[in-house]
GROMACS .gro file of C-alpha atoms in nm:
model
  355
    1MET     CA    1 -14.441   0.369   7.308
    2LEU     CA    2 -14.674   0.364   7.010
    3HIS     CA    3 -14.964   0.128   7.020
    4ASN     CA    4 -15.287   0.053   6.832
    5SER     CA    5 -15.202  -0.134   6.510
    6GLU     CA    6 -14.828  -0.128   6.584
    7THR     CA    7 -14.660  -0.406   6.778
    8SER     CA    8 -14.437  -0.352   7.080
    9HIS     CA    9 -14.082  -0.476   7.033
   10SER     CA   10 -13.961  -0.422   7.388
   11HIS     CA   11 -14.020  -0.787   7.471
   12HIS     CA   12 -13.788  -0.974   7.238
   13ASP     CA   13 -13.848  -1.305   7.414
   14THR     CA   14 -14.213  -1.316   7.312
   15PRO     CA   15 -14.313  -1.552   7.028
   16GLY     CA   16 -14.293  -1.381   6.692
   17ALA     CA   17 -14.084  -1.090   6.820
   18ASP     CA   18 -13.811  -1.143   6.562
   19THR     CA   19 -14.066  -1.157   6.280
   20ALA     CA   20 -14.239  -0.847   6.412
   21ALA     CA   21 -13.910  -0.658   6.433
   22ARG     CA   22 -13.814  -0.758   6.079
   23LEU     CA   23 -14.151  -0.654   5.941
   24ASP     CA   24 -14.142  -0.332   6.139
   25GLU     CA   25 -13.807  -0.219   5.998
   26THR     CA   26 -13.902  -0.317   5.643
   27LEU     CA   27 -14.240  -0.146   5.645
   28LEU     CA   28 -14.119   0.169   5.821
   29GLY     CA   29 -13.822   0.208   5.590
   30GLY     CA   30 -13.567   0.198   5.869
   31ALA     CA   31 -13.507   0.121   6.233
   32ARG     CA   32 -13.666   0.303   6.525
   33ARG     CA   33 -13.380   0.521   6.648
   34TYR     CA   34 -13.518   0.807   6.854
   35ALA     CA   35 -13.707   0.872   7.174
   36LEU     CA   36 -13.955   1.157   7.203
   37SER     CA   37 -13.701   1.404   7.344
   38GLN     CA   38 -13.465   1.333   7.053
   39VAL     CA   39 -13.743   1.390   6.800
   40VAL     CA   40 -13.820   1.723   6.966
   41GLU     CA   41 -13.452   1.820   6.937
   42LEU     CA   42 -13.416   1.704   6.576
   43THR     CA   43 -13.732   1.875   6.450
   44GLY     CA   44 -13.720   2.190   6.661
   45LEU     CA   45 -14.088   2.133   6.742
   46ASP     CA   46 -14.233   2.142   7.090
   47GLU     CA   47 -14.325   1.818   7.261
   48GLN     CA   48 -14.695   1.905   7.269
   49PHE     CA   49 -14.709   1.934   6.889
   50VAL     CA   50 -14.532   1.601   6.841
   51THR     CA   51 -14.757   1.413   7.082
   52ARG     CA   52 -15.070   1.577   6.934
   53TYR     CA   53 -14.964   1.471   6.585
   54TRP     CA   54 -14.928   1.107   6.687
   55ARG     CA   55 -15.250   1.108   6.883
   56TRP     CA   56 -15.436   1.250   6.582
   57ILE     CA   57 -15.285   0.994   6.347
   58GLY     CA   58 -15.412   0.721   6.582
   59LEU     CA   59 -15.081   0.605   6.735
   60PRO     CA   60 -15.045   0.794   7.065
   61VAL     CA   61 -14.712   0.823   7.246
   62THR     CA   62 -14.759   0.645   7.580
   63HIS     CA   63 -14.394   0.575   7.676
   64PRO     CA   64 -14.196   0.890   7.585
   65THR     CA   65 -13.859   0.750   7.694
   66GLU     CA   66 -13.862   0.446   7.465
   67THR     CA   67 -13.695   0.446   7.125
   68TRP     CA   68 -13.987   0.438   6.883
   69PHE     CA   69 -13.935   0.701   6.612
   70THR     CA   70 -13.767   0.660   6.274
   71ASP     CA   71 -13.596   0.905   6.038
   72ALA     CA   72 -13.913   0.896   5.826
   73ASP     CA   73 -14.116   0.999   6.133
   74VAL     CA   74 -13.889   1.298   6.183
   75GLU     CA   75 -13.931   1.408   5.820
   76ALA     CA   76 -14.309   1.360   5.833
   77LEU     CA   77 -14.331   1.583   6.140
   78LYS     CA   78 -14.120   1.852   5.973
   79ASP     CA   79 -14.336   1.840   5.661
   80ALA     CA   80 -14.659   1.869   5.859
   81ALA     CA   81 -14.527   2.155   6.070
   82GLY     CA   82 -14.408   2.335   5.758
   83LEU     CA   83 -14.750   2.308   5.593
   84PHE     CA   84 -14.933   2.424   5.906
   85SER     CA   85 -14.701   2.722   5.942
   86ALA     CA   86 -14.720   2.825   5.576
   87GLU     CA   87 -15.101   2.806   5.576
   88GLN     CA   88 -15.130   2.950   5.929
   89MET     CA   89 -15.361   2.665   6.029
   90ASP     CA   90 -15.514   2.669   6.375
   91GLU     CA   91 -15.526   2.357   6.589
   92ARG     CA   92 -15.870   2.257   6.462
   93ALA     CA   93 -15.753   2.257   6.100
   94GLN     CA   94 -15.433   2.073   6.192
   95MET     CA   95 -15.632   1.804   6.369
   96THR     CA   96 -15.866   1.758   6.072
   97PHE     CA   97 -15.580   1.721   5.825
   98ILE     CA   98 -15.389   1.465   6.031
   99ARG     CA   99 -15.693   1.269   6.147
  100SER     CA  100 -15.809   1.237   5.787
  101VAL     CA  101 -15.481   1.063   5.705
  102GLY     CA  102 -15.476   0.846   6.018
  103HIS     CA  103 -15.838   0.734   5.997
  104THR     CA  104 -15.823   0.655   5.626
  105THR     CA  105 -15.493   0.469   5.630
  106GLU     CA  106 -15.581   0.268   5.941
  107ARG     CA  107 -15.894   0.136   5.768
  108LEU     CA  108 -15.707   0.090   5.441
  109ALA     CA  109 -15.429  -0.115   5.601
  110LEU     CA  110 -15.680  -0.338   5.781
  111TRP     CA  111 -15.889  -0.382   5.465
  112GLN     CA  112 -15.590  -0.477   5.251
  113VAL     CA  113 -15.442  -0.720   5.503
  114GLU     CA  114 -15.777  -0.893   5.552
  115ALA     CA  115 -15.823  -0.915   5.175
  116LEU     CA  116 -15.479  -1.074   5.139
  117VAL     CA  117 -15.550  -1.324   5.418
  118GLU     CA  118 -15.881  -1.418   5.259
  119HIS     CA  119 -15.714  -1.463   4.920
  120LEU     CA  120 -15.434  -1.682   5.059
  121ALA     CA  121 -15.679  -1.896   5.254
  122ARG     CA  122 -15.881  -1.965   4.939
  123ARG     CA  123 -15.587  -2.014   4.704
  124TYR     CA  124 -15.391  -2.253   4.925
  125GLU     CA  125 -15.683  -2.396   5.125
  126LEU     CA  126 -15.535  -2.271   5.451
  127ASP     CA  127 -15.685  -2.226   5.792
  128GLU     CA  128 -15.710  -1.873   5.932
  129THR     CA  129 -15.387  -1.888   6.134
  130SER     CA  130 -15.177  -2.028   5.848
  131ALA     CA  131 -15.318  -1.770   5.606
  132ARG     CA  132 -15.227  -1.485   5.841
  133LEU     CA  133 -14.872  -1.615   5.889
  134LEU     CA  134 -14.828  -1.647   5.515
  135ALA     CA  135 -14.961  -1.293   5.471
  136LEU     CA  136 -14.684  -1.169   5.702
  137ASP     CA  137 -14.429  -1.321   5.465
  138ARG     CA  138 -14.589  -1.164   5.159
  139LEU     CA  139 -14.656  -0.812   5.287
  140PRO     CA  140 -14.297  -0.676   5.285
  141GLU     CA  141 -14.251  -0.751   4.915
  142MET     CA  142 -14.591  -0.596   4.839
  143SER     CA  143 -14.552  -0.281   5.048
  144GLU     CA  144 -14.376  -0.063   4.790
  145MET     CA  145 -14.631  -0.146   4.522
  146LEU     CA  146 -14.920  -0.080   4.761
  147SER     CA  147 -14.761   0.250   4.857
  148ARG     CA  148 -14.739   0.356   4.492
  149GLN     CA  149 -15.097   0.248   4.432
  150LEU     CA  150 -15.211   0.456   4.728
  151GLU     CA  151 -15.036   0.771   4.604
  152HIS     CA  152 -15.160   0.716   4.249
  153ALA     CA  153 -15.522   0.670   4.360
  154TRP     CA  154 -15.503   0.970   4.595
  155ARG     CA  155 -15.370   1.196   4.319
  156ARG     CA  156 -15.641   1.082   4.079
  157GLN     CA  157 -15.913   1.137   4.339
  158LEU     CA  158 -15.772   1.479   4.430
  159ALA     CA  159 -15.759   1.578   4.060
  160ALA     CA  160 -16.120   1.465   4.012
  161LEU     CA  161 -16.236   1.660   4.317
  162THR     CA  162 -16.052   1.980   4.231
  163GLY     CA  163 -16.176   1.955   3.871
  164ARG     CA  164 -16.538   1.929   3.983
  165THR     CA  165 -16.492   2.215   4.229
  166ALA     CA  166 -16.331   2.441   3.969
  167ILE     CA  167 -16.619   2.387   3.727
  168GLU     CA  168 -16.891   2.425   3.989
  169PHE     CA  169 -16.760   2.744   4.148
  170ALA     CA  170 -16.583   2.907   3.852
  171GLY     CA  171 -16.841   3.185   3.826
  172SER     CA  172 -16.896   3.236   4.197
  173ARG     CA  173 -16.792   3.548   4.383
  174GLY     CA  174 -16.617   3.527   4.714
  175ASP     CA  175 -16.844   3.793   4.865
  176ASP     CA  176 -17.169   3.626   4.760
  177ARG     CA  177 -17.377   3.576   5.074
  178ASN     CA  178 -17.713   3.408   5.121
  179ASP     CA  179 -17.914   3.215   5.374
  180THR     CA  180 -17.773   2.883   5.253
  181GLN     CA  181 -17.409   2.969   5.311
  182GLN     CA  182 -17.370   2.705   5.584
  183LEU     CA  183 -17.488   2.435   5.341
  184PRO     CA  184 -17.298   2.542   5.032
  185LEU     CA  185 -17.319   2.236   4.805
  186VAL     CA  186 -17.624   2.148   4.596
  187ARG     CA  187 -17.633   1.774   4.536
  188ALA     CA  188 -17.859   1.482   4.457
  189VAL     CA  189 -17.840   1.263   4.769
  190GLY     CA  190 -17.956   0.904   4.772
  191PHE     CA  191 -17.975   0.609   5.008
  192ALA     CA  192 -18.017   0.251   4.892
  193ASP     CA  193 -18.060  -0.047   5.120
  194ILE     CA  194 -18.141  -0.416   5.104
  195VAL     CA  195 -18.504  -0.494   5.182
  196SER     CA  196 -18.549  -0.702   5.501
  197PHE     CA  197 -18.173  -0.731   5.547
  198THR     CA  198 -18.191  -0.876   5.900
  199LYS     CA  199 -18.441  -1.145   5.803
  200ARG     CA  200 -18.256  -1.240   5.485
  201THR     CA  201 -17.920  -1.278   5.659
  202ALA     CA  202 -18.040  -1.434   5.986
  203GLY     CA  203 -17.910  -1.781   5.898
  204LEU     CA  204 -17.568  -1.674   5.776
  205GLY     CA  205 -17.245  -1.732   5.965
  206SER     CA  206 -16.998  -1.451   6.027
  207GLU     CA  207 -16.792  -1.521   5.715
  208GLU     CA  208 -17.100  -1.563   5.496
  209LEU     CA  209 -17.247  -1.239   5.634
  210ALA     CA  210 -16.924  -1.050   5.569
  211GLU     CA  211 -16.910  -1.185   5.215
  212PHE     CA  212 -17.276  -1.095   5.156
  213VAL     CA  213 -17.223  -0.733   5.268
  214GLN     CA  214 -16.900  -0.708   5.067
  215ARG     CA  215 -17.073  -0.829   4.751
  216PHE     CA  216 -17.358  -0.582   4.799
  217GLU     CA  217 -17.118  -0.294   4.856
  218ALA     CA  218 -16.907  -0.380   4.552
  219GLY     CA  219 -17.210  -0.429   4.327
  220ALA     CA  220 -17.380  -0.108   4.441
  221ARG     CA  221 -17.055   0.088   4.407
  222ASP     CA  222 -17.013  -0.031   4.047
  223ILE     CA  223 -17.365   0.080   3.954
  224ILE     CA  224 -17.322   0.419   4.123
  225THR     CA  225 -16.982   0.502   3.974
  226ASN     CA  226 -17.067   0.371   3.626
  227ALA     CA  227 -17.369   0.604   3.617
  228GLY     CA  228 -17.160   0.904   3.724
  229GLY     CA  229 -17.225   0.914   4.098
  230ARG     CA  230 -16.997   0.884   4.399
  231VAL     CA  231 -17.025   0.662   4.705
  232VAL     CA  232 -17.003   0.863   5.028
  233LYS     CA  233 -17.010   0.563   5.262
  234THR     CA  234 -17.164   0.225   5.325
  235ILE     CA  235 -17.345   0.143   5.647
  236GLY     CA  236 -17.394  -0.231   5.670
  237ASP     CA  237 -17.689  -0.298   5.441
  238ALA     CA  238 -17.714   0.058   5.304
  239VAL     CA  239 -17.511   0.282   5.077
  240LEU     CA  240 -17.514   0.664   5.068
  241PHE     CA  241 -17.435   0.826   4.733
  242VAL     CA  242 -17.424   1.175   4.578
  243THR     CA  243 -17.425   1.319   4.229
  244ASP     CA  244 -17.360   1.671   4.107
  245ASP     CA  245 -17.678   1.694   3.900
  246LEU     CA  246 -18.027   1.561   3.950
  247SER     CA  247 -18.063   1.364   3.627
  248THR     CA  248 -17.753   1.162   3.712
  249GLY     CA  249 -17.893   1.106   4.060
  250ALA     CA  250 -18.217   0.976   3.910
  251GLU     CA  251 -18.028   0.737   3.684
  252VAL     CA  252 -17.823   0.606   3.975
  253ALA     CA  253 -18.132   0.558   4.192
  254LEU     CA  254 -18.329   0.381   3.919
  255GLY     CA  255 -18.027   0.170   3.828
  256LEU     CA  256 -17.999   0.046   4.185
  257ALA     CA  257 -18.371  -0.021   4.223
  258GLU     CA  258 -18.397  -0.201   3.889
  259THR     CA  259 -18.094  -0.422   3.943
  260SER     CA  260 -18.150  -0.780   4.053
  261GLY     CA  261 -17.993  -0.931   4.360
  262ALA     CA  262 -17.786  -1.156   4.136
  263ALA     CA  263 -17.638  -0.855   3.954
  264LEU     CA  264 -17.558  -0.690   4.286
  265GLY     CA  265 -17.385  -1.003   4.402
  266THR     CA  266 -17.631  -1.073   4.683
  267ALA     CA  267 -17.807  -1.364   4.515
  268ALA     CA  268 -17.692  -1.644   4.289
  269PRO     CA  269 -17.879  -1.715   3.963
  270GLY     CA  270 -18.193  -1.907   4.050
  271ASP     CA  271 -18.203  -1.784   4.411
  272PRO     CA  272 -18.489  -1.562   4.532
  273GLU     CA  273 -18.430  -1.201   4.436
  274ILE     CA  274 -18.306  -0.963   4.705
  275PRO     CA  275 -18.451  -0.625   4.609
  276VAL     CA  276 -18.311  -0.282   4.686
  277ARG     CA  277 -18.514   0.026   4.774
  278VAL     CA  278 -18.399   0.385   4.724
  279GLY     CA  279 -18.472   0.738   4.847
  280LEU     CA  280 -18.348   1.038   4.646
  281VAL     CA  281 -18.351   1.410   4.732
  282TRP     CA  282 -18.213   1.720   4.558
  283GLY     CA  283 -18.091   1.976   4.810
  284ARG     CA  284 -17.807   2.142   4.994
  285VAL     CA  285 -17.550   1.959   5.204
  286LEU     CA  286 -17.241   2.029   5.410
  287SER     CA  287 -16.934   1.821   5.325
  288ARG     CA  288 -16.700   1.747   5.615
  289PHE     CA  289 -16.473   1.461   5.728
  290GLY     CA  290 -16.536   1.266   5.407
  291ASP     CA  291 -16.910   1.263   5.483
  292ILE     CA  292 -17.211   1.482   5.407
  293PHE     CA  293 -17.459   1.635   5.650
  294GLY     CA  294 -17.784   1.826   5.649
  295PRO     CA  295 -18.163   1.784   5.633
  296THR     CA  296 -18.135   1.659   5.275
  297VAL     CA  297 -17.938   1.354   5.391
  298ASN     CA  298 -18.189   1.279   5.666
  299LEU     CA  299 -18.484   1.310   5.428
  300ALA     CA  300 -18.325   1.074   5.174
  301SER     CA  301 -18.272   0.818   5.448
  302ARG     CA  302 -18.632   0.845   5.569
  303LEU     CA  303 -18.769   0.814   5.216
  304THR     CA  304 -18.568   0.495   5.169
  305GLU     CA  305 -18.737   0.347   5.475
  306GLN     CA  306 -19.075   0.427   5.318
  307SER     CA  307 -18.992   0.279   4.977
  308ASP     CA  308 -19.131  -0.051   4.856
  309PRO     CA  309 -18.893  -0.316   4.718
  310SER     CA  310 -18.732  -0.218   4.386
  311THR     CA  311 -18.877   0.134   4.397
  312VAL     CA  312 -18.745   0.489   4.426
  313LEU     CA  313 -18.917   0.760   4.632
  314VAL     CA  314 -18.844   1.132   4.607
  315ASP     CA  315 -18.987   1.435   4.783
  316LYS     CA  316 -19.227   1.683   4.620
  317GLU     CA  317 -18.960   1.944   4.543
  318THR     CA  318 -18.729   1.691   4.379
  319ALA     CA  319 -19.023   1.551   4.180
  320ALA     CA  320 -19.108   1.898   4.050
  321LYS     CA  321 -18.757   1.934   3.905
  322LEU     CA  322 -18.762   1.586   3.752
  323ALA     CA  323 -19.105   1.651   3.599
  324THR     CA  324 -18.943   1.881   3.342
  325SER     CA  325 -18.783   1.574   3.179
  326SER     CA  326 -18.977   1.340   2.955
  327ARG     CA  327 -18.754   1.053   3.066
  328TYR     CA  328 -18.934   1.002   3.396
  329ALA     CA  329 -19.279   0.916   3.527
  330LEU     CA  330 -19.372   1.055   3.868
  331THR     CA  331 -19.662   0.921   4.075
  332ALA     CA  332 -19.778   1.087   4.397
  333GLN     CA  333 -19.810   0.848   4.692
  334PRO     CA  334 -20.053   0.872   4.985
  335VAL     CA  335 -19.976   1.123   5.259
  336ARG     CA  336 -19.810   0.956   5.555
  337ASP     CA  337 -19.632   1.034   5.881
  338ILE     CA  338 -19.259   0.995   5.831
  339PRO     CA  339 -19.055   0.970   6.155
  340GLY     CA  340 -18.836   1.274   6.207
  341ILE     CA  341 -18.991   1.453   5.908
  342GLY     CA  342 -19.367   1.482   5.968
  343ARG     CA  343 -19.659   1.441   5.730
  344MET     CA  344 -19.573   1.440   5.362
  345ALA     CA  345 -19.669   1.275   5.036
  346PRO     CA  346 -19.369   1.107   4.872
  347VAL     CA  347 -19.352   1.068   4.496
  348ARG     CA  348 -19.254   0.748   4.317
  349LEU     CA  349 -18.991   0.786   4.045
  350GLN     CA  350 -19.003   0.553   3.744
  351ARG     CA  351 -18.880   0.557   3.388
  352ALA     CA  352 -19.135   0.697   3.145
  353TYR     CA  353 -19.294   0.445   2.911
  354GLN     CA  354 -19.141   0.454   2.566
  355ALA     CA  355 -19.355   0.320   2.280
   0.00000   0.00000   0.00000
């Protein structure tokens, strides 16, 4: 039996079972026809591989004798096994590939369904239950379009990533070795967060809080991407971004710090401003699992915590690189103890005055 976001259909007398079965067959592109042993026979794969695949995708097989697999499942398993064999991937690489798909699509499906429910509730002035039931009626007719949108967006993102990689490493040699090999990417890394987030949102209900965070994320993402940066992830009241060059990173950081709460979507016109503070560091990072890691990321986060409202702080090394540009003004700040970093003197980044 597969569980998690999927619904069991072994109890046809439960309320909604017929609807669930209809949705299931429509969304999966066919009926569930095979038990685990039949899938093993049809694919020629061993049972351990099949069960690992489903566990990694986030839908573990817990009742092997039940009929839960479709023809599409069989083809997906064959495709994955073929790729792993051709590339001679070990189990660690296999797990990373499949988990990346499972984790991303699980969050995507939840995000899209919740967005549809929210839309239907507003449009038709429905309560939560009615909006969710209406969403179940709408999803089958939307599924093919959403599937095409997913593939289109993935191909565009993959093309953008491979294009950047080709340009960045075009002149590199495969046998180049240095002390920074384990942190191979040089990036501008920035954190931005809402000042006094807990205090400012203390009186909000759950729906208001969710809407507040969503507006901040959307507004910050627009500023970052329009300036040429990329959002790595959002963490509640904070957003982590990267850029491939430092000047773009500085423009993103200043753009976020200079933007009003109203422009970010966290304050209506006339409401008190909700400022953002930013930390920016130029350094090496490791990119894994759709995230970035390394001391540079930690330092950017700590500098953000030290920043005043609507300001950007950088470290001394990043400031030295930015000082070569006449576009920026850099002001040394008092030496302070920064948790997890030690004593250092941050530098404030501002736009240079233009007469």
